[in-house]
Amino acid sequence: GENVEQHPSTLSVQEGDSAVIKCTYSDSASNYFPWYKQELGKRPQLIIDIRSNVGEKKDQRIAVTLNKTAKHFSLHITETQPEDSAVYFCAASRGAAGNKLTFGGGTRVLVKP
Amino acid sequence: DGGITQSPKYLFRKEGQNVTLSCEQNLNHDAMYWYRQDPGQGLRLIYYSQIVNDFQKGDIAEGYSVSREKKESFPLTVTSAQKNPTAFYLCASEGQGTFGYTFGSGTRLTVV
């Protein structure tokens, strides 16, 4: 089955700096890679996703890059703000409804004012 | 709650007791999932269902059971066979032609 590894497990950045989280996956058939943000005690919320036919996707201050050959993808947050503090999860699946997501272990991001 | 409702929010279980967690969605989604989250850890898949009256085991199904008698509902029972059930349980759904889950707000289960 799919295995997703995520690094680092914790990340502390100064407000205004950038944050980068990296994930690797094992199943070469995976073609859908979402990122979720989870605030303390809350449900995960989808913040951005990318499919394998695209190498990069950007939405305001967040961007995701995908390298299918190396089987890794990354989340980039620029100009970090205190409200970016949360746990971020990457995930992978073969796409289409009913294809289960396999999640990474999560990265706790702390943005210091 | 974004179309998917979990109840109760908090649940306390005594040793040897079975408990059932509710998950209801009104999004007309075919696929539904149950994940377990332990403190400081990722989400691990317990069971999932792609269609009514059908479900599959995930990575950590032992000690759990599910049913899918209606499209809208996917209850999870934590049985006495689950030796360490204290965790945060998340239900999610996904529709045809869409990508990404919609999560419920979760149930925090504690063994007392």
mmCIF file of C-alpha atoms in Angstrom:
data_model
loop_
_atom_site.group_PDB
_atom_site.id
_atom_site.type_symbol
_atom_site.label_atom_id
_atom_site.label_comp_id
_atom_site.label_asym_id
_atom_site.label_seq_id
_atom_site.Cartn_x
_atom_site.Cartn_y
_atom_site.Cartn_z
ATOM 1 C CA GLY A 1 0.000 0.000 0.000
ATOM 2 C CA GLU A 2 0.862 3.664 -0.108
ATOM 3 C CA ASN A 3 3.257 5.124 2.448
ATOM 4 C CA VAL A 4 3.598 8.885 2.914
ATOM 5 C CA GLU A 5 6.400 10.419 4.932
ATOM 6 C CA GLN A 6 6.365 14.063 5.986
ATOM 7 C CA HIS A 7 9.170 16.316 7.246
ATOM 8 C CA PRO A 8 9.808 18.151 9.434
ATOM 9 C CA SER A 9 7.519 17.143 12.284
ATOM 10 C CA THR A 10 7.774 20.622 13.805
ATOM 11 C CA LEU A 11 8.674 23.937 12.215
ATOM 12 C CA SER A 12 9.119 27.270 13.910
ATOM 13 C CA VAL A 13 9.388 30.400 11.753
ATOM 14 C CA GLN A 14 9.426 34.118 12.316
ATOM 15 C CA GLU A 15 6.416 36.041 11.088
ATOM 16 C CA GLY A 16 6.987 37.115 7.501
ATOM 17 C CA ASP A 17 9.402 34.299 6.723
ATOM 18 C CA SER A 18 8.625 31.332 4.481
ATOM 19 C CA ALA A 19 7.802 27.792 5.581
ATOM 20 C CA VAL A 20 8.396 24.649 3.548
ATOM 21 C CA ILE A 21 7.063 21.180 4.310
ATOM 22 C CA LYS A 22 8.119 18.152 2.306
ATOM 23 C CA CYS A 23 6.451 14.807 1.672
ATOM 24 C CA THR A 24 7.479 11.664 -0.137
ATOM 25 C CA TYR A 25 5.215 8.876 -1.294
ATOM 26 C CA SER A 26 5.789 5.294 -2.367
ATOM 27 C CA ASP A 27 2.977 4.352 -4.775
ATOM 28 C CA SER A 28 3.836 5.440 -8.298
ATOM 29 C CA ALA A 29 0.134 5.146 -9.203
ATOM 30 C CA SER A 30 -0.797 7.974 -6.819
ATOM 31 C CA ASN A 31 -1.936 11.010 -8.748
ATOM 32 C CA TYR A 32 -3.722 13.253 -6.281
ATOM 33 C CA PHE A 33 -1.926 15.142 -3.498
ATOM 34 C CA PRO A 34 -3.920 17.352 -1.126
ATOM 35 C CA TRP A 35 -2.739 19.390 1.846
ATOM 36 C CA TYR A 36 -4.837 19.894 4.958
ATOM 37 C CA LYS A 37 -4.561 22.404 7.776
ATOM 38 C CA GLN A 38 -5.778 21.433 11.237
ATOM 39 C CA GLU A 39 -6.103 23.920 14.058
ATOM 40 C CA LEU A 40 -6.113 22.657 17.619
ATOM 41 C CA GLY A 41 -9.153 20.493 18.327
ATOM 42 C CA LYS A 42 -10.688 21.214 14.942
ATOM 43 C CA ARG A 43 -11.305 19.237 11.791
ATOM 44 C CA PRO A 44 -8.721 19.214 8.970
ATOM 45 C CA GLN A 45 -9.500 21.670 6.204
ATOM 46 C CA LEU A 46 -8.321 21.297 2.620
ATOM 47 C CA ILE A 47 -6.083 24.242 1.732
ATOM 48 C CA ILE A 48 -4.638 23.262 -1.623
ATOM 49 C CA ASP A 49 -4.256 20.192 -3.797
ATOM 50 C CA ILE A 50 -2.410 19.140 -6.923
ATOM 51 C CA ARG A 51 -2.841 16.414 -9.472
ATOM 52 C CA SER A 52 -0.062 14.589 -11.227
ATOM 53 C CA ASN A 53 -0.499 16.348 -14.547
ATOM 54 C CA VAL A 54 0.589 19.616 -12.952
ATOM 55 C CA GLY A 55 4.004 20.446 -11.520
ATOM 56 C CA GLU A 56 3.071 23.481 -9.466
ATOM 57 C CA LYS A 57 -0.031 25.202 -8.168
ATOM 58 C CA LYS A 58 -0.345 28.463 -6.306
ATOM 59 C CA ASP A 59 -3.112 30.100 -4.298
ATOM 60 C CA GLN A 60 -2.182 33.464 -2.807
ATOM 61 C CA ARG A 61 0.486 32.796 -0.167
ATOM 62 C CA ILE A 62 0.517 29.026 -0.494
ATOM 63 C CA ALA A 63 1.929 26.881 -3.267
ATOM 64 C CA VAL A 64 2.497 23.208 -3.840
ATOM 65 C CA THR A 65 5.107 21.624 -6.077
ATOM 66 C CA LEU A 66 5.172 18.038 -7.304
ATOM 67 C CA ASN A 67 8.046 15.965 -8.633
ATOM 68 C CA LYS A 68 6.566 12.701 -9.902
ATOM 69 C CA THR A 69 9.887 11.251 -10.908
ATOM 70 C CA ALA A 70 11.290 11.612 -7.419
ATOM 71 C CA LYS A 71 7.896 10.941 -5.802
ATOM 72 C CA HIS A 72 7.898 13.971 -3.594
ATOM 73 C CA PHE A 73 5.793 17.075 -3.181
ATOM 74 C CA SER A 74 6.116 20.173 -1.049
ATOM 75 C CA LEU A 75 3.999 22.901 0.517
ATOM 76 C CA HIS A 76 5.357 26.444 0.521
ATOM 77 C CA ILE A 77 3.871 29.189 2.660
ATOM 78 C CA THR A 78 5.221 32.676 2.046
ATOM 79 C CA GLU A 79 4.928 35.753 4.241
ATOM 80 C CA THR A 80 3.801 33.640 7.183
ATOM 81 C CA GLN A 81 1.343 35.103 9.674
ATOM 82 C CA PRO A 82 0.406 33.992 13.210
ATOM 83 C CA GLU A 83 -2.851 32.533 11.904
ATOM 84 C CA ASP A 84 -0.803 30.099 9.820
ATOM 85 C CA SER A 85 0.128 28.334 13.070
ATOM 86 C CA ALA A 86 -1.464 24.886 12.876
ATOM 87 C CA VAL A 87 -0.716 21.286 12.001
ATOM 88 C CA TYR A 88 -0.386 20.600 8.294
ATOM 89 C CA PHE A 89 -0.905 17.181 6.723
ATOM 90 C CA CYS A 90 0.012 16.007 3.273
ATOM 91 C CA ALA A 91 -1.763 13.065 1.685
ATOM 92 C CA ALA A 92 -1.751 10.955 -1.457
ATOM 93 C CA SER A 93 -4.232 8.801 -3.327
ATOM 94 C CA ARG A 94 -4.911 7.325 -6.746
ATOM 95 C CA GLY A 95 -7.534 9.981 -7.267
ATOM 96 C CA ALA A 96 -11.276 9.785 -7.868
ATOM 97 C CA ALA A 97 -13.862 9.411 -5.145
ATOM 98 C CA GLY A 98 -13.505 6.204 -3.206
ATOM 99 C CA ASN A 99 -9.740 6.030 -3.499
ATOM 100 C CA LYS A 100 -8.628 6.418 0.057
ATOM 101 C CA LEU A 101 -6.138 9.046 1.143
ATOM 102 C CA THR A 102 -2.973 8.051 2.944
ATOM 103 C CA PHE A 103 -1.771 10.830 5.223
ATOM 104 C CA GLY A 104 1.658 11.896 6.329
ATOM 105 C CA GLY A 105 2.415 12.214 10.026
ATOM 106 C CA GLY A 106 1.836 15.972 10.121
ATOM 107 C CA THR A 107 3.954 19.094 10.660
ATOM 108 C CA ARG A 108 3.282 21.415 13.549
ATOM 109 C CA VAL A 109 4.001 24.950 12.338
ATOM 110 C CA LEU A 110 4.496 27.759 14.823
ATOM 111 C CA VAL A 111 4.727 31.305 13.493
ATOM 112 C CA LYS A 112 6.333 33.589 16.042
ATOM 113 C CA PRO A 113 5.245 37.241 15.989
ATOM 114 C CA ASP B 1 -21.000 21.732 9.990
ATOM 115 C CA GLY B 2 -20.210 21.779 6.282
ATOM 116 C CA GLY B 3 -22.741 19.032 5.495
ATOM 117 C CA ILE B 4 -21.182 16.269 7.573
ATOM 118 C CA THR B 5 -22.113 15.861 11.223
ATOM 119 C CA GLN B 6 -20.450 13.732 13.863
ATOM 120 C CA SER B 7 -21.935 13.032 17.258
ATOM 121 C CA PRO B 8 -21.325 13.086 20.069
ATOM 122 C CA LYS B 9 -18.485 15.578 20.308
ATOM 123 C CA TYR B 10 -17.166 13.885 23.479
ATOM 124 C CA LEU B 11 -17.713 10.262 24.508
ATOM 125 C CA PHE B 12 -16.570 8.341 27.539
ATOM 126 C CA ARG B 13 -16.359 4.582 27.487
ATOM 127 C CA LYS B 14 -15.964 2.164 30.340
ATOM 128 C CA GLU B 15 -13.712 -0.844 30.043
ATOM 129 C CA GLY B 16 -15.431 -3.692 28.186
ATOM 130 C CA GLN B 17 -18.137 -1.492 26.727
ATOM 131 C CA ASN B 18 -19.044 -1.052 23.080
ATOM 132 C CA VAL B 19 -19.787 2.460 21.872
ATOM 133 C CA THR B 20 -21.062 3.787 18.553
ATOM 134 C CA LEU B 21 -19.977 7.026 16.913
ATOM 135 C CA SER B 22 -22.396 8.655 14.521
ATOM 136 C CA CYS B 23 -21.524 10.175 11.142
ATOM 137 C CA GLU B 24 -24.208 11.701 8.909
ATOM 138 C CA GLN B 25 -23.772 13.639 5.666
ATOM 139 C CA ASN B 26 -26.219 15.484 3.459
ATOM 140 C CA LEU B 27 -23.787 16.091 0.606
ATOM 141 C CA ASN B 28 -25.002 13.155 -1.488
ATOM 142 C CA HIS B 29 -21.471 11.743 -1.342
ATOM 143 C CA ASP B 30 -20.956 8.083 -2.167
ATOM 144 C CA ALA B 31 -17.672 7.527 -0.338
ATOM 145 C CA MET B 32 -17.272 7.780 3.418
ATOM 146 C CA TYR B 33 -14.284 7.184 5.676
ATOM 147 C CA TRP B 34 -13.333 6.804 9.317
ATOM 148 C CA TYR B 35 -9.926 7.889 10.562
ATOM 149 C CA ARG B 36 -8.331 7.778 13.969
ATOM 150 C CA GLN B 37 -5.997 10.506 15.173
ATOM 151 C CA ASP B 38 -3.765 10.115 18.213
ATOM 152 C CA PRO B 39 -2.101 13.112 19.894
ATOM 153 C CA GLY B 40 0.704 14.519 17.777
ATOM 154 C CA GLN B 41 0.184 11.952 15.066
ATOM 155 C CA GLY B 42 -1.301 11.651 11.615
ATOM 156 C CA LEU B 43 -4.596 10.182 10.516
ATOM 157 C CA ARG B 44 -4.899 6.422 10.225
ATOM 158 C CA LEU B 45 -7.672 4.801 8.207
ATOM 159 C CA ILE B 46 -10.039 2.487 10.089
ATOM 160 C CA TYR B 47 -12.759 1.645 7.551
ATOM 161 C CA TYR B 48 -14.129 3.110 4.357
ATOM 162 C CA SER B 49 -17.162 2.659 2.173
ATOM 163 C CA GLN B 50 -17.493 3.498 -1.496
ATOM 164 C CA ILE B 51 -21.168 2.606 -1.808
ATOM 165 C CA VAL B 52 -24.166 1.626 0.265
ATOM 166 C CA ASN B 53 -24.040 -1.884 1.767
ATOM 167 C CA ASP B 54 -20.329 -2.209 1.055
ATOM 168 C CA PHE B 55 -17.257 -1.310 3.101
ATOM 169 C CA GLN B 56 -13.585 -2.222 3.356
ATOM 170 C CA LYS B 57 -11.081 -2.465 6.158
ATOM 171 C CA GLY B 58 -8.437 0.179 6.413
ATOM 172 C CA ASP B 59 -5.048 -0.052 8.061
ATOM 173 C CA ILE B 60 -6.239 -0.373 11.667
ATOM 174 C CA ALA B 61 -9.660 -2.088 11.516
ATOM 175 C CA GLU B 62 -9.143 -4.500 14.410
ATOM 176 C CA GLY B 63 -11.531 -3.791 17.270
ATOM 177 C CA TYR B 64 -13.846 -1.660 15.141
ATOM 178 C CA SER B 65 -16.960 -2.340 13.064
ATOM 179 C CA VAL B 66 -19.068 -0.287 10.670
ATOM 180 C CA SER B 67 -22.269 -0.436 8.669
ATOM 181 C CA ARG B 68 -23.500 1.442 5.604
ATOM 182 C CA GLU B 69 -27.217 0.836 5.337
ATOM 183 C CA LYS B 70 -27.944 4.327 4.036
ATOM 184 C CA LYS B 71 -25.945 6.618 1.796
ATOM 185 C CA GLU B 72 -26.098 9.380 4.373
ATOM 186 C CA SER B 73 -24.907 7.388 7.378
ATOM 187 C CA PHE B 74 -21.704 5.546 8.282
ATOM 188 C CA PRO B 75 -21.629 4.719 12.020
ATOM 189 C CA LEU B 76 -18.504 3.357 13.665
ATOM 190 C CA THR B 77 -18.671 0.977 16.613
ATOM 191 C CA VAL B 78 -15.669 0.755 18.901
ATOM 192 C CA THR B 79 -15.832 -2.681 20.456
ATOM 193 C CA SER B 80 -14.339 -3.996 23.675
ATOM 194 C CA ALA B 81 -11.754 -5.760 21.509
ATOM 195 C CA GLN B 82 -10.115 -2.391 20.794
ATOM 196 C CA LYS B 83 -7.531 -2.259 23.564
ATOM 197 C CA ASN B 84 -6.541 1.385 23.251
ATOM 198 C CA PRO B 85 -9.541 3.320 21.956
ATOM 199 C CA THR B 86 -8.768 6.721 23.440
ATOM 200 C CA ALA B 87 -8.337 8.986 20.409
ATOM 201 C CA PHE B 88 -9.927 11.630 18.203
ATOM 202 C CA TYR B 89 -12.119 10.041 15.532
ATOM 203 C CA LEU B 90 -12.766 11.806 12.259
ATOM 204 C CA CYS B 91 -15.359 10.927 9.656
ATOM 205 C CA ALA B 92 -15.031 12.173 6.088
ATOM 206 C CA SER B 93 -16.918 11.967 2.832
ATOM 207 C CA GLU B 94 -16.086 12.438 -0.820
ATOM 208 C CA GLY B 95 -18.303 12.799 -3.867
ATOM 209 C CA GLN B 96 -18.083 11.504 -7.417
ATOM 210 C CA GLY B 97 -16.194 13.852 -9.648
ATOM 211 C CA THR B 98 -14.733 15.762 -6.718
ATOM 212 C CA PHE B 99 -11.389 15.518 -5.062
ATOM 213 C CA GLY B 100 -10.563 15.848 -1.422
ATOM 214 C CA TYR B 101 -12.466 15.016 1.696
ATOM 215 C CA THR B 102 -15.015 16.946 3.663
ATOM 216 C CA PHE B 103 -14.365 16.163 7.316
ATOM 217 C CA GLY B 104 -16.757 16.133 10.217
ATOM 218 C CA SER B 105 -15.874 17.966 13.403
ATOM 219 C CA GLY B 106 -14.739 14.796 15.138
ATOM 220 C CA THR B 107 -15.546 12.770 18.245
ATOM 221 C CA ARG B 108 -13.102 12.607 21.125
ATOM 222 C CA LEU B 109 -13.373 9.207 22.797
ATOM 223 C CA THR B 110 -11.903 8.606 26.237
ATOM 224 C CA VAL B 111 -11.787 5.355 28.187
ATOM 225 C CA VAL B 112 -12.542 5.823 31.871
#
